[in-house]
């Protein structure tokens, strides 16, 4: 069974930093590309970032480019999102999401971790 | 960015009746590889989204056959043949042909 478990969310002041983690299990993590997708309270879904299986290809949404950094450690079956210069509009539930082998951008999602940016 | 527009934004359906959700994209989702990169997700209350349909019309693992997807180019439809109580939640379409990946606004389905 595919499992994705996010952690690291919490309350942070504007301008602060936070590092999210996602622990993957139930599949060969090193073979799959991964994404972060977020959802502001009561709002829709917004794709944030993508990383290929070998970390050779990385993409970001314009809204986070230059502030967020996606990374992974295949030896630890883990995905990360380093978030710097946080803004109120970054407040959201952040989901770790697997990309399917056959080209599906997102097939499985974690349960999410809430990031609140507020003074 | 590709804009995904869903209609209606909310739907109230009697159990056992059909339901239909439309999704239109601002650009064609047909790739030169022959695939159309249109997906449907359901976010049940208090849960993370789950994949229902991939590449317009293929049901994901474990998805009941009362869910079906159709369409081409820029116009797509998700149909539920007979709505059940467990189908409540918000349905999202998503395009995956161009970055950034973008989602529709969501359609909330409730049971009458």
PDB file of C-alpha atoms in Angstrom:
ATOM      1  CA  UNK A   1       0.000   0.000   0.000  1.00  0.00           C
ATOM      2  CA  UNK A   2       1.333   3.409  -1.006  1.00  0.00           C
ATOM      3  CA  UNK A   3       1.798   5.648   2.038  1.00  0.00           C
ATOM      4  CA  UNK A   4       2.934   9.258   2.086  1.00  0.00           C
ATOM      5  CA  UNK A   5       3.212  10.914   5.495  1.00  0.00           C
ATOM      6  CA  UNK A   6       3.982  14.616   5.721  1.00  0.00           C
ATOM      7  CA  UNK A   7       5.385  16.373   8.768  1.00  0.00           C
ATOM      8  CA  UNK A   8       6.968  19.675   9.725  1.00  0.00           C
ATOM      9  CA  UNK A   9       4.019  22.028   9.432  1.00  0.00           C
ATOM     10  CA  UNK A  10       3.174  24.598  12.050  1.00  0.00           C
ATOM     11  CA  UNK A  11       2.832  28.282  12.862  1.00  0.00           C
ATOM     12  CA  UNK A  12       5.555  30.584  11.562  1.00  0.00           C
ATOM     13  CA  UNK A  13       5.880  34.356  11.400  1.00  0.00           C
ATOM     14  CA  UNK A  14       5.968  36.202   8.069  1.00  0.00           C
ATOM     15  CA  UNK A  15       9.506  36.130   6.702  1.00  0.00           C
ATOM     16  CA  UNK A  16      10.283  32.928   8.581  1.00  0.00           C
ATOM     17  CA  UNK A  17      11.305  29.491   7.382  1.00  0.00           C
ATOM     18  CA  UNK A  18       9.982  25.957   7.670  1.00  0.00           C
ATOM     19  CA  UNK A  19      11.061  22.589   6.311  1.00  0.00           C
ATOM     20  CA  UNK A  20       8.450  20.022   5.380  1.00  0.00           C
ATOM     21  CA  UNK A  21       9.204  16.327   5.115  1.00  0.00           C
ATOM     22  CA  UNK A  22       7.358  13.454   3.473  1.00  0.00           C
ATOM     23  CA  UNK A  23       8.090   9.841   4.375  1.00  0.00           C
ATOM     24  CA  UNK A  24       7.227   7.405   1.607  1.00  0.00           C
ATOM     25  CA  UNK A  25       6.559   3.689   1.883  1.00  0.00           C
ATOM     26  CA  UNK A  26       4.834   0.885   0.011  1.00  0.00           C
ATOM     27  CA  UNK A  27       6.594   1.543  -3.299  1.00  0.00           C
ATOM     28  CA  UNK A  28      10.094   1.955  -4.748  1.00  0.00           C
ATOM     29  CA  UNK A  29      10.534   5.638  -3.918  1.00  0.00           C
ATOM     30  CA  UNK A  30      13.672   6.065  -6.012  1.00  0.00           C
ATOM     31  CA  UNK A  31      11.745   5.166  -9.192  1.00  0.00           C
ATOM     32  CA  UNK A  32       9.091   7.865  -8.901  1.00  0.00           C
ATOM     33  CA  UNK A  33       8.965  11.596  -9.439  1.00  0.00           C
ATOM     34  CA  UNK A  34       7.266  13.564  -6.673  1.00  0.00           C
ATOM     35  CA  UNK A  35       5.338  16.780  -6.183  1.00  0.00           C
ATOM     36  CA  UNK A  36       4.182  19.186  -3.533  1.00  0.00           C
ATOM     37  CA  UNK A  37       0.637  20.528  -3.906  1.00  0.00           C
ATOM     38  CA  UNK A  38      -1.012  22.968  -1.515  1.00  0.00           C
ATOM     39  CA  UNK A  39      -4.535  23.976  -0.561  1.00  0.00           C
ATOM     40  CA  UNK A  40      -5.298  27.248   1.214  1.00  0.00           C
ATOM     41  CA  UNK A  41      -8.061  27.003   3.841  1.00  0.00           C
ATOM     42  CA  UNK A  42     -11.415  26.560   2.098  1.00  0.00           C
ATOM     43  CA  UNK A  43      -9.811  26.966  -1.333  1.00  0.00           C
ATOM     44  CA  UNK A  44      -8.829  24.821  -4.286  1.00  0.00           C
ATOM     45  CA  UNK A  45      -5.641  22.973  -5.176  1.00  0.00           C
ATOM     46  CA  UNK A  46      -2.408  24.642  -6.284  1.00  0.00           C
ATOM     47  CA  UNK A  47       0.623  22.757  -7.603  1.00  0.00           C
ATOM     48  CA  UNK A  48       3.828  23.969  -5.946  1.00  0.00           C
ATOM     49  CA  UNK A  49       6.839  21.963  -7.098  1.00  0.00           C
ATOM     50  CA  UNK A  50       8.065  18.830  -8.916  1.00  0.00           C
ATOM     51  CA  UNK A  51      11.221  16.760  -8.623  1.00  0.00           C
ATOM     52  CA  UNK A  52      12.221  13.852 -10.847  1.00  0.00           C
ATOM     53  CA  UNK A  53      13.273  10.485  -9.460  1.00  0.00           C
ATOM     54  CA  UNK A  54      16.975  11.292  -9.669  1.00  0.00           C
ATOM     55  CA  UNK A  55      16.579  14.969  -8.706  1.00  0.00           C
ATOM     56  CA  UNK A  56      17.894  15.946 -12.135  1.00  0.00           C
ATOM     57  CA  UNK A  57      14.746  17.868 -13.068  1.00  0.00           C
ATOM     58  CA  UNK A  58      13.035  20.353 -10.746  1.00  0.00           C
ATOM     59  CA  UNK A  59      10.210  22.796 -11.383  1.00  0.00           C
ATOM     60  CA  UNK A  60       8.461  25.411  -9.263  1.00  0.00           C
ATOM     61  CA  UNK A  61       5.282  27.443  -9.468  1.00  0.00           C
ATOM     62  CA  UNK A  62       6.019  31.124 -10.090  1.00  0.00           C
ATOM     63  CA  UNK A  63       4.419  31.955  -6.728  1.00  0.00           C
ATOM     64  CA  UNK A  64       7.182  30.134  -4.805  1.00  0.00           C
ATOM     65  CA  UNK A  65      10.169  30.331  -7.165  1.00  0.00           C
ATOM     66  CA  UNK A  66      13.243  31.683  -5.403  1.00  0.00           C
ATOM     67  CA  UNK A  67      11.765  31.079  -1.942  1.00  0.00           C
ATOM     68  CA  UNK A  68      11.044  27.318  -1.837  1.00  0.00           C
ATOM     69  CA  UNK A  69      13.452  24.449  -2.517  1.00  0.00           C
ATOM     70  CA  UNK A  70      12.366  20.885  -3.209  1.00  0.00           C
ATOM     71  CA  UNK A  71      14.747  17.999  -2.560  1.00  0.00           C
ATOM     72  CA  UNK A  72      14.738  14.279  -1.882  1.00  0.00           C
ATOM     73  CA  UNK A  73      16.839  11.583  -0.274  1.00  0.00           C
ATOM     74  CA  UNK A  74      16.224   8.277  -2.018  1.00  0.00           C
ATOM     75  CA  UNK A  75      18.245   6.386   0.592  1.00  0.00           C
ATOM     76  CA  UNK A  76      15.812   7.603   3.237  1.00  0.00           C
ATOM     77  CA  UNK A  77      12.673   7.374   1.077  1.00  0.00           C
ATOM     78  CA  UNK A  78      12.001  11.007   1.868  1.00  0.00           C
ATOM     79  CA  UNK A  79      10.883  14.169   0.097  1.00  0.00           C
ATOM     80  CA  UNK A  80      11.460  17.668   1.439  1.00  0.00           C
ATOM     81  CA  UNK A  81      10.296  21.231   0.916  1.00  0.00           C
ATOM     82  CA  UNK A  82      12.402  24.030   2.352  1.00  0.00           C
ATOM     83  CA  UNK A  83      10.256  27.142   2.599  1.00  0.00           C
ATOM     84  CA  UNK A  84      11.937  30.527   3.178  1.00  0.00           C
ATOM     85  CA  UNK A  85      10.640  34.099   3.241  1.00  0.00           C
ATOM     86  CA  UNK A  86       7.181  32.833   4.066  1.00  0.00           C
ATOM     87  CA  UNK A  87       4.174  35.049   3.416  1.00  0.00           C
ATOM     88  CA  UNK A  88       0.609  35.023   4.706  1.00  0.00           C
ATOM     89  CA  UNK A  89      -0.534  33.743   1.315  1.00  0.00           C
ATOM     90  CA  UNK A  90       1.586  30.609   1.794  1.00  0.00           C
ATOM     91  CA  UNK A  91      -0.812  29.499   4.534  1.00  0.00           C
ATOM     92  CA  UNK A  92      -2.169  26.143   3.357  1.00  0.00           C
ATOM     93  CA  UNK A  93      -2.243  22.407   3.804  1.00  0.00           C
ATOM     94  CA  UNK A  94       0.761  21.054   1.936  1.00  0.00           C
ATOM     95  CA  UNK A  95       0.374  17.646   0.308  1.00  0.00           C
ATOM     96  CA  UNK A  96       3.166  15.359  -0.781  1.00  0.00           C
ATOM     97  CA  UNK A  97       1.994  13.668  -3.987  1.00  0.00           C
ATOM     98  CA  UNK A  98       3.486  10.913  -6.113  1.00  0.00           C
ATOM     99  CA  UNK A  99       3.694  11.103  -9.886  1.00  0.00           C
ATOM    100  CA  UNK A 100       2.642   7.908 -11.637  1.00  0.00           C
ATOM    101  CA  UNK A 101       5.116   5.849 -13.619  1.00  0.00           C
ATOM    102  CA  UNK A 102       3.023   6.012 -16.815  1.00  0.00           C
ATOM    103  CA  UNK A 103       2.874   9.808 -16.909  1.00  0.00           C
ATOM    104  CA  UNK A 104       0.050  10.649 -14.511  1.00  0.00           C
ATOM    105  CA  UNK A 105       1.276  13.859 -12.837  1.00  0.00           C
ATOM    106  CA  UNK A 106      -0.255  12.992  -9.470  1.00  0.00           C
ATOM    107  CA  UNK A 107      -1.665   9.598  -8.491  1.00  0.00           C
ATOM    108  CA  UNK A 108      -1.314   9.202  -4.702  1.00  0.00           C
ATOM    109  CA  UNK A 109      -1.516  11.953  -2.083  1.00  0.00           C
ATOM    110  CA  UNK A 110      -0.437  12.166   1.535  1.00  0.00           C
ATOM    111  CA  UNK A 111      -2.770  13.387   4.281  1.00  0.00           C
ATOM    112  CA  UNK A 112      -1.177  16.830   4.294  1.00  0.00           C
ATOM    113  CA  UNK A 113       0.482  19.098   6.850  1.00  0.00           C
ATOM    114  CA  UNK A 114      -0.824  22.566   7.746  1.00  0.00           C
ATOM    115  CA  UNK A 115       1.440  25.581   7.450  1.00  0.00           C
ATOM    116  CA  UNK A 116       0.152  28.803   9.004  1.00  0.00           C
ATOM    117  CA  UNK A 117       2.020  32.034   8.367  1.00  0.00           C
ATOM    118  CA  UNK A 118       0.885  34.673  10.812  1.00  0.00           C
ATOM    119  CA  UNK A 119       2.243  37.149  13.321  1.00  0.00           C
TER     120      UNK A 119
ATOM    121  CA  UNK B   1      -0.941  29.041 -17.697  1.00  0.00           C
ATOM    122  CA  UNK B   2      -3.774  26.749 -18.779  1.00  0.00           C
ATOM    123  CA  UNK B   3      -7.062  27.746 -17.135  1.00  0.00           C
ATOM    124  CA  UNK B   4      -9.424  24.945 -16.151  1.00  0.00           C
ATOM    125  CA  UNK B   5     -13.092  25.920 -15.787  1.00  0.00           C
ATOM    126  CA  UNK B   6     -15.578  23.589 -14.125  1.00  0.00           C
ATOM    127  CA  UNK B   7     -19.364  23.761 -14.190  1.00  0.00           C
ATOM    128  CA  UNK B   8     -21.430  23.629 -12.143  1.00  0.00           C
ATOM    129  CA  UNK B   9     -19.641  24.685  -8.974  1.00  0.00           C
ATOM    130  CA  UNK B  10     -22.138  22.817  -6.844  1.00  0.00           C
ATOM    131  CA  UNK B  11     -24.483  19.925  -7.395  1.00  0.00           C
ATOM    132  CA  UNK B  12     -27.219  18.387  -5.237  1.00  0.00           C
ATOM    133  CA  UNK B  13     -28.215  14.879  -6.305  1.00  0.00           C
ATOM    134  CA  UNK B  14     -30.698  12.304  -5.071  1.00  0.00           C
ATOM    135  CA  UNK B  15     -29.087   8.909  -4.362  1.00  0.00           C
ATOM    136  CA  UNK B  16     -29.420   6.620  -7.351  1.00  0.00           C
ATOM    137  CA  UNK B  17     -29.648   9.514  -9.813  1.00  0.00           C
ATOM    138  CA  UNK B  18     -26.920  10.442 -12.304  1.00  0.00           C
ATOM    139  CA  UNK B  19     -24.578  13.411 -12.036  1.00  0.00           C
ATOM    140  CA  UNK B  20     -22.399  15.171 -14.568  1.00  0.00           C
ATOM    141  CA  UNK B  21     -19.571  17.695 -14.221  1.00  0.00           C
ATOM    142  CA  UNK B  22     -18.059  19.648 -17.091  1.00  0.00           C
ATOM    143  CA  UNK B  23     -14.458  20.811 -17.336  1.00  0.00           C
ATOM    144  CA  UNK B  24     -13.123  23.081 -20.081  1.00  0.00           C
ATOM    145  CA  UNK B  25      -9.473  23.928 -20.634  1.00  0.00           C
ATOM    146  CA  UNK B  26      -8.153  27.125 -22.213  1.00  0.00           C
ATOM    147  CA  UNK B  27      -5.844  25.079 -24.473  1.00  0.00           C
ATOM    148  CA  UNK B  28      -5.999  21.619 -25.987  1.00  0.00           C
ATOM    149  CA  UNK B  29      -4.788  18.884 -23.666  1.00  0.00           C
ATOM    150  CA  UNK B  30      -3.942  16.536 -26.553  1.00  0.00           C
ATOM    151  CA  UNK B  31      -0.200  15.878 -26.622  1.00  0.00           C
ATOM    152  CA  UNK B  32       1.846  14.920 -29.671  1.00  0.00           C
ATOM    153  CA  UNK B  33       2.359  11.526 -28.008  1.00  0.00           C
ATOM    154  CA  UNK B  34      -1.347  10.845 -28.552  1.00  0.00           C
ATOM    155  CA  UNK B  35      -2.325  11.075 -24.901  1.00  0.00           C
ATOM    156  CA  UNK B  36      -4.727  13.646 -23.507  1.00  0.00           C
ATOM    157  CA  UNK B  37      -3.525  14.809 -20.091  1.00  0.00           C
ATOM    158  CA  UNK B  38      -6.823  15.361 -18.284  1.00  0.00           C
ATOM    159  CA  UNK B  39      -7.493  13.929 -14.819  1.00  0.00           C
ATOM    160  CA  UNK B  40     -10.324  13.871 -12.276  1.00  0.00           C
ATOM    161  CA  UNK B  41      -9.933  13.800  -8.492  1.00  0.00           C
ATOM    162  CA  UNK B  42     -12.379  13.567  -5.601  1.00  0.00           C
ATOM    163  CA  UNK B  43     -11.654  15.163  -2.248  1.00  0.00           C
ATOM    164  CA  UNK B  44     -13.987  13.677   0.328  1.00  0.00           C
ATOM    165  CA  UNK B  45     -14.730  15.762   3.440  1.00  0.00           C
ATOM    166  CA  UNK B  46     -11.687  15.954   5.693  1.00  0.00           C
ATOM    167  CA  UNK B  47      -9.535  13.867   3.357  1.00  0.00           C
ATOM    168  CA  UNK B  48      -6.824  14.399   0.793  1.00  0.00           C
ATOM    169  CA  UNK B  49      -7.744  14.175  -2.900  1.00  0.00           C
ATOM    170  CA  UNK B  50      -7.880  10.786  -4.570  1.00  0.00           C
ATOM    171  CA  UNK B  51      -7.404  10.013  -8.266  1.00  0.00           C
ATOM    172  CA  UNK B  52     -10.551   8.812 -10.025  1.00  0.00           C
ATOM    173  CA  UNK B  53      -9.869   9.115 -13.764  1.00  0.00           C
ATOM    174  CA  UNK B  54      -6.632   9.517 -15.716  1.00  0.00           C
ATOM    175  CA  UNK B  55      -6.101  10.452 -19.371  1.00  0.00           C
ATOM    176  CA  UNK B  56      -9.754  11.460 -19.834  1.00  0.00           C
ATOM    177  CA  UNK B  57     -11.452   8.108 -19.464  1.00  0.00           C
ATOM    178  CA  UNK B  58      -9.346   5.473 -17.663  1.00  0.00           C
ATOM    179  CA  UNK B  59     -10.508   4.563 -14.170  1.00  0.00           C
ATOM    180  CA  UNK B  60      -7.782   4.414 -11.540  1.00  0.00           C
ATOM    181  CA  UNK B  61      -7.264   1.316  -9.418  1.00  0.00           C
ATOM    182  CA  UNK B  62     -10.259   0.564  -7.201  1.00  0.00           C
ATOM    183  CA  UNK B  63     -12.549   3.240  -8.667  1.00  0.00           C
ATOM    184  CA  UNK B  64     -16.133   1.970  -9.092  1.00  0.00           C
ATOM    185  CA  UNK B  65     -17.417   1.636 -12.647  1.00  0.00           C
ATOM    186  CA  UNK B  66     -20.252   4.093 -11.959  1.00  0.00           C
ATOM    187  CA  UNK B  67     -17.594   6.778 -12.579  1.00  0.00           C
ATOM    188  CA  UNK B  68     -16.770   7.513 -16.209  1.00  0.00           C
ATOM    189  CA  UNK B  69     -14.883  10.209 -18.055  1.00  0.00           C
ATOM    190  CA  UNK B  70     -15.185  11.441 -21.604  1.00  0.00           C
ATOM    191  CA  UNK B  71     -14.202  14.289 -23.877  1.00  0.00           C
ATOM    192  CA  UNK B  72     -11.414  15.493 -26.100  1.00  0.00           C
ATOM    193  CA  UNK B  73      -9.323  18.548 -26.868  1.00  0.00           C
ATOM    194  CA  UNK B  74     -10.627  21.180 -24.489  1.00  0.00           C
ATOM    195  CA  UNK B  75     -14.014  19.819 -23.358  1.00  0.00           C
ATOM    196  CA  UNK B  76     -14.354  17.046 -20.806  1.00  0.00           C
ATOM    197  CA  UNK B  77     -17.052  15.467 -18.649  1.00  0.00           C
ATOM    198  CA  UNK B  78     -17.123  13.338 -15.528  1.00  0.00           C
ATOM    199  CA  UNK B  79     -20.268  11.278 -15.098  1.00  0.00           C
ATOM    200  CA  UNK B  80     -21.539   9.312 -12.141  1.00  0.00           C
ATOM    201  CA  UNK B  81     -24.185   6.881 -13.345  1.00  0.00           C
ATOM    202  CA  UNK B  82     -25.894   6.391  -9.972  1.00  0.00           C
ATOM    203  CA  UNK B  83     -24.787   8.646  -7.127  1.00  0.00           C
ATOM    204  CA  UNK B  84     -24.186   7.054  -3.737  1.00  0.00           C
ATOM    205  CA  UNK B  85     -23.816   8.705  -0.335  1.00  0.00           C
ATOM    206  CA  UNK B  86     -20.052   8.008  -0.324  1.00  0.00           C
ATOM    207  CA  UNK B  87     -19.621  10.148  -3.465  1.00  0.00           C
ATOM    208  CA  UNK B  88     -20.034  13.441  -1.568  1.00  0.00           C
ATOM    209  CA  UNK B  89     -17.124  15.830  -1.709  1.00  0.00           C
ATOM    210  CA  UNK B  90     -15.396  18.191  -4.098  1.00  0.00           C
ATOM    211  CA  UNK B  91     -14.458  17.034  -7.593  1.00  0.00           C
ATOM    212  CA  UNK B  92     -11.494  18.617  -9.367  1.00  0.00           C
ATOM    213  CA  UNK B  93     -10.310  18.323 -12.947  1.00  0.00           C
ATOM    214  CA  UNK B  94      -6.603  18.805 -13.585  1.00  0.00           C
ATOM    215  CA  UNK B  95      -4.410  19.247 -16.634  1.00  0.00           C
ATOM    216  CA  UNK B  96      -0.947  17.752 -16.830  1.00  0.00           C
ATOM    217  CA  UNK B  97       0.181  18.642 -20.351  1.00  0.00           C
ATOM    218  CA  UNK B  98       1.975  21.875 -19.474  1.00  0.00           C
ATOM    219  CA  UNK B  99       3.609  23.212 -16.360  1.00  0.00           C
ATOM    220  CA  UNK B 100       2.376  24.605 -14.121  1.00  0.00           C
ATOM    221  CA  UNK B 101      -0.086  21.792 -13.495  1.00  0.00           C
ATOM    222  CA  UNK B 102      -3.443  23.518 -12.969  1.00  0.00           C
ATOM    223  CA  UNK B 103      -6.744  22.493 -11.415  1.00  0.00           C
ATOM    224  CA  UNK B 104     -10.344  23.499 -11.912  1.00  0.00           C
ATOM    225  CA  UNK B 105     -12.063  25.449  -9.121  1.00  0.00           C
ATOM    226  CA  UNK B 106     -13.799  22.333  -7.874  1.00  0.00           C
ATOM    227  CA  UNK B 107     -17.418  21.130  -7.957  1.00  0.00           C
ATOM    228  CA  UNK B 108     -19.055  20.344  -4.624  1.00  0.00           C
ATOM    229  CA  UNK B 109     -21.427  17.388  -4.773  1.00  0.00           C
ATOM    230  CA  UNK B 110     -23.955  16.939  -1.997  1.00  0.00           C
ATOM    231  CA  UNK B 111     -26.684  14.401  -1.479  1.00  0.00           C
ATOM    232  CA  UNK B 112     -30.320  15.525  -1.367  1.00  0.00           C
TER     233      UNK B 112
END
